[in-house]
Short mmCIF file of C-alpha atoms in Angstrom, two decimals:
data_model
loop_
_atom_site.label_atom_id
_atom_site.label_comp_id
_atom_site.label_asym_id
_atom_site.label_seq_id
_atom_site.Cartn_x
_atom_site.Cartn_y
_atom_site.Cartn_z
CA ASP K 1 -29.64 -9.42 161.46
CA LEU K 2 -26.58 -10.62 163.21
CA THR K 3 -24.05 -8.58 161.52
CA ARG K 4 -25.42 -5.35 162.92
CA LYS K 5 -24.20 -3.06 166.07
CA ASN K 6 -25.69 -3.64 169.56
CA GLN K 7 -27.58 -7.09 168.70
CA PRO K 8 -28.19 -9.06 170.94
CA ASN K 9 -26.10 -12.86 171.28
CA ALA K 10 -28.51 -15.12 171.42
CA VAL K 11 -29.56 -16.43 167.79
CA GLN K 12 -32.87 -17.49 166.84
CA TRP K 13 -32.90 -19.47 164.28
CA THR K 14 -35.62 -18.71 161.91
CA ASP K 15 -37.06 -19.89 158.97
CA GLU K 16 -34.99 -17.64 157.02
CA CYS K 17 -31.77 -18.43 158.32
CA GLN K 18 -32.87 -21.70 157.83
CA LYS K 19 -33.73 -21.09 153.88
CA ALA K 20 -30.78 -19.00 153.71
CA PHE K 21 -28.70 -21.74 155.09
CA ILE K 22 -29.39 -24.12 152.58
CA GLN K 23 -29.37 -20.74 149.94
CA LEU K 24 -25.65 -20.20 151.14
CA LYS K 25 -24.76 -24.35 151.09
CA ALA K 26 -25.90 -24.65 147.71
CA THR K 27 -24.40 -21.91 146.51
CA LEU K 28 -21.28 -22.84 147.62
CA MET K 29 -21.49 -27.03 146.70
CA SER K 30 -22.40 -25.04 142.66
CA ASP K 31 -20.51 -23.88 139.47
CA PRO K 32 -17.96 -22.75 139.18
CA VAL K 33 -16.17 -25.51 140.14
CA LEU K 34 -12.08 -25.55 138.95
CA ARG K 35 -11.77 -27.83 136.47
CA ALA K 36 -7.98 -30.42 136.33
CA PRO K 37 -7.31 -28.76 132.87
CA ASP K 38 -6.90 -31.69 130.06
CA PHE K 39 -4.24 -30.61 128.20
CA ASP K 40 -5.76 -31.82 124.37
CA LYS K 41 -8.11 -29.60 123.71
CA PRO K 42 -7.25 -25.75 123.80
CA PHE K 43 -7.27 -23.04 126.68
CA LEU K 44 -9.27 -20.01 126.78
CA VAL K 45 -7.94 -16.53 128.86
CA THR K 46 -9.51 -14.41 129.41
CA THR K 47 -7.80 -10.95 130.94
CA ASP K 48 -8.73 -7.11 132.58
CA ALA K 49 -7.85 -4.11 133.93
CA SER K 50 -9.36 -1.99 136.79
CA GLU K 51 -7.52 1.54 138.42
CA ARG K 52 -6.80 -0.93 141.76
CA GLY K 53 -5.55 -4.62 139.67
CA VAL K 54 -5.90 -7.08 137.04
CA GLY K 55 -6.79 -10.08 136.85
CA ALA K 56 -7.51 -13.29 134.56
CA VAL K 57 -8.93 -16.51 134.04
CA LEU K 58 -7.78 -20.15 132.55
CA MET K 59 -10.90 -22.39 130.94
CA GLN K 60 -11.62 -24.69 129.22
CA GLU K 61 -14.96 -25.79 127.01
CA GLY K 62 -16.30 -28.73 128.78
CA PRO K 63 -18.61 -31.83 127.39
CA ASP K 64 -21.70 -29.26 127.99
CA GLN K 65 -20.48 -27.08 125.84
CA GLU K 66 -20.17 -24.56 128.10
CA PHE K 67 -16.53 -22.34 129.07
CA HIS K 68 -15.51 -23.77 133.38
CA PRO K 69 -12.44 -22.16 134.92
CA VAL K 70 -9.61 -24.15 135.34
CA VAL K 71 -6.97 -20.96 136.60
CA PHE K 72 -8.83 -17.43 138.80
CA LEU K 73 -5.91 -15.49 138.89
CA SER K 74 -5.91 -11.73 140.22
CA LYS K 75 -3.37 -9.53 141.59
CA LYS K 76 -3.27 -5.80 142.65
CA LEU K 77 -1.04 -2.53 140.94
CA SER K 78 1.12 -1.51 143.08
CA GLU K 79 1.63 2.05 143.52
CA ARG K 80 3.14 2.57 140.35
CA GLU K 81 1.42 -0.22 138.56
CA SER K 82 -2.04 1.95 139.32
CA HIS K 83 -0.44 5.08 137.64
CA TRP K 84 -0.07 4.21 134.09
CA SER K 85 -2.41 4.17 131.62
CA ILE K 86 -5.35 1.60 130.97
CA SER K 87 -3.61 0.18 127.87
CA GLU K 88 -0.23 -0.17 129.65
CA LYS K 89 -2.51 -1.97 132.76
CA GLU K 90 -4.74 -3.95 130.54
CA CYS K 91 -0.89 -4.95 128.84
CA TYR K 92 0.19 -5.76 131.98
CA ALA K 93 -2.89 -8.20 132.80
CA ILE K 94 -1.53 -10.09 129.38
CA VAL K 95 1.70 -10.36 130.50
CA TYR K 96 0.77 -11.63 134.58
CA ALA K 97 -2.14 -13.51 132.83
CA LEU K 98 1.01 -15.40 130.75
CA GLU K 99 2.90 -15.91 133.24
CA LYS K 100 1.60 -17.47 136.01
CA LEU K 101 -0.51 -19.53 133.71
CA HIS K 102 2.66 -20.93 130.83
CA PRO K 103 2.69 -24.34 132.44
CA TYR K 104 -0.49 -24.28 131.28
CA VAL K 105 -0.48 -22.15 127.43
CA TRP K 106 3.58 -22.59 126.92
CA GLY K 107 3.50 -24.41 123.79
CA ARG K 108 -0.36 -24.81 122.49
CA CYS K 109 -2.26 -22.19 120.21
CA PHE K 110 -4.59 -20.83 122.97
CA HIS K 111 -7.30 -17.90 122.87
CA LEU K 112 -6.86 -14.93 124.63
CA GLN K 113 -9.98 -12.79 125.43
CA THR K 114 -9.80 -8.15 126.42
CA ASP K 115 -12.43 -6.14 126.37
CA HIS K 116 -10.01 -2.93 126.13
CA ALA K 117 -9.47 -3.23 122.00
CA ALA K 118 -6.14 -1.42 121.40
CA LEU K 119 -4.39 -4.52 122.21
CA GLN K 120 -5.40 -5.78 118.98
CA TRP K 121 -1.71 -4.45 117.79
CA LEU K 122 -0.06 -6.10 120.50
CA ASN K 123 1.15 -9.18 118.17
CA THR K 124 2.53 -6.40 115.57
CA ALA K 125 4.94 -4.24 118.17
CA LYS K 126 3.87 -1.63 116.81
CA GLY K 127 4.38 2.10 118.56
CA ASN K 128 6.63 4.31 120.85
CA ASN K 129 5.96 2.75 124.56
CA LYS K 130 8.60 1.40 125.06
CA LYS K 131 7.47 -0.77 127.75
CA LEU K 132 4.24 -1.84 125.52
CA ILE K 133 7.07 -3.37 122.50
CA ARG K 134 8.96 -4.60 125.34
CA TRP K 135 6.17 -6.68 126.69
CA SER K 136 4.37 -7.39 123.60
CA LEU K 137 7.79 -9.00 122.54
CA ALA K 138 7.98 -11.08 125.57
CA LEU K 139 4.55 -12.46 124.57
CA GLN K 140 5.70 -13.14 121.08
CA ASP K 141 7.35 -16.97 122.60
CA PHE K 142 3.20 -17.89 123.02
CA ASP K 143 0.92 -18.75 120.23
CA PHE K 144 -2.21 -16.82 120.65
CA GLU K 145 -4.85 -15.64 118.86
CA ILE K 146 -5.94 -12.13 120.14
CA GLN K 147 -9.85 -11.30 120.66
CA HIS K 148 -11.63 -8.69 121.37
CA ILE K 149 -14.61 -8.91 123.28
CA SER K 150 -17.20 -6.60 125.25
CA GLY K 151 -17.10 -5.54 128.94
CA ALA K 152 -19.82 -7.04 129.76
CA SER K 153 -19.08 -10.49 128.36
CA ASN K 154 -15.33 -10.01 130.94
CA LYS K 155 -17.22 -10.33 134.09
CA VAL K 156 -14.96 -12.97 134.99
CA ALA K 157 -11.97 -11.04 134.57
CA ASP K 158 -12.93 -8.32 135.66
CA ALA K 159 -14.60 -8.81 138.76
CA LEU K 160 -10.67 -10.43 139.42
CA SER K 161 -8.94 -7.78 138.34
CA ARG K 162 -11.19 -5.27 140.81
CA GLU K 163 -11.30 -7.75 143.40
CA SER K 164 -7.96 -8.53 144.01
CA PHE K 165 -6.24 -11.42 146.42
CA PRO K 166 -3.20 -12.34 148.04
CA GLU K 167 -0.73 -14.41 146.57
CA PRO K 168 -0.03 -18.17 147.86
CA THR K 169 3.06 -18.29 149.81
CA GLY K 170 5.38 -21.13 149.93
#
């Protein structure tokens, strides 16, 4: 195992190494490959939040009746944001996603999926949490139908919320 300490510097390329290399190469060349958006088809946005971050994926259904990723999003929460309630984090995941996905979803009807059932109220702006009400009002500019899905069905956004990646610069 080349990743362990105090291993010899010379690499011995075994059959096991070759199999691992072939499997890695096949994995890197296979789905999920990002698809180009088709603005004539509806979009699906899934979001999730964890203790450390938020994640989202923009997808579209392909000719094979499967949903394929168009954009992946991930953001690490700041120290202040990490102390928000889970409802605030889940709502922020939606706000963040739609802000970043604005060029794709603005002016189009799309589906938004979350595994946080409490956000079903999002389009009605009820409650006494001013931050959630403010975000709810901002989201009313978008034309979406919110759907609750199980956490087990939200694997991609869940994984992205747990592992944040640096935002591109420039």
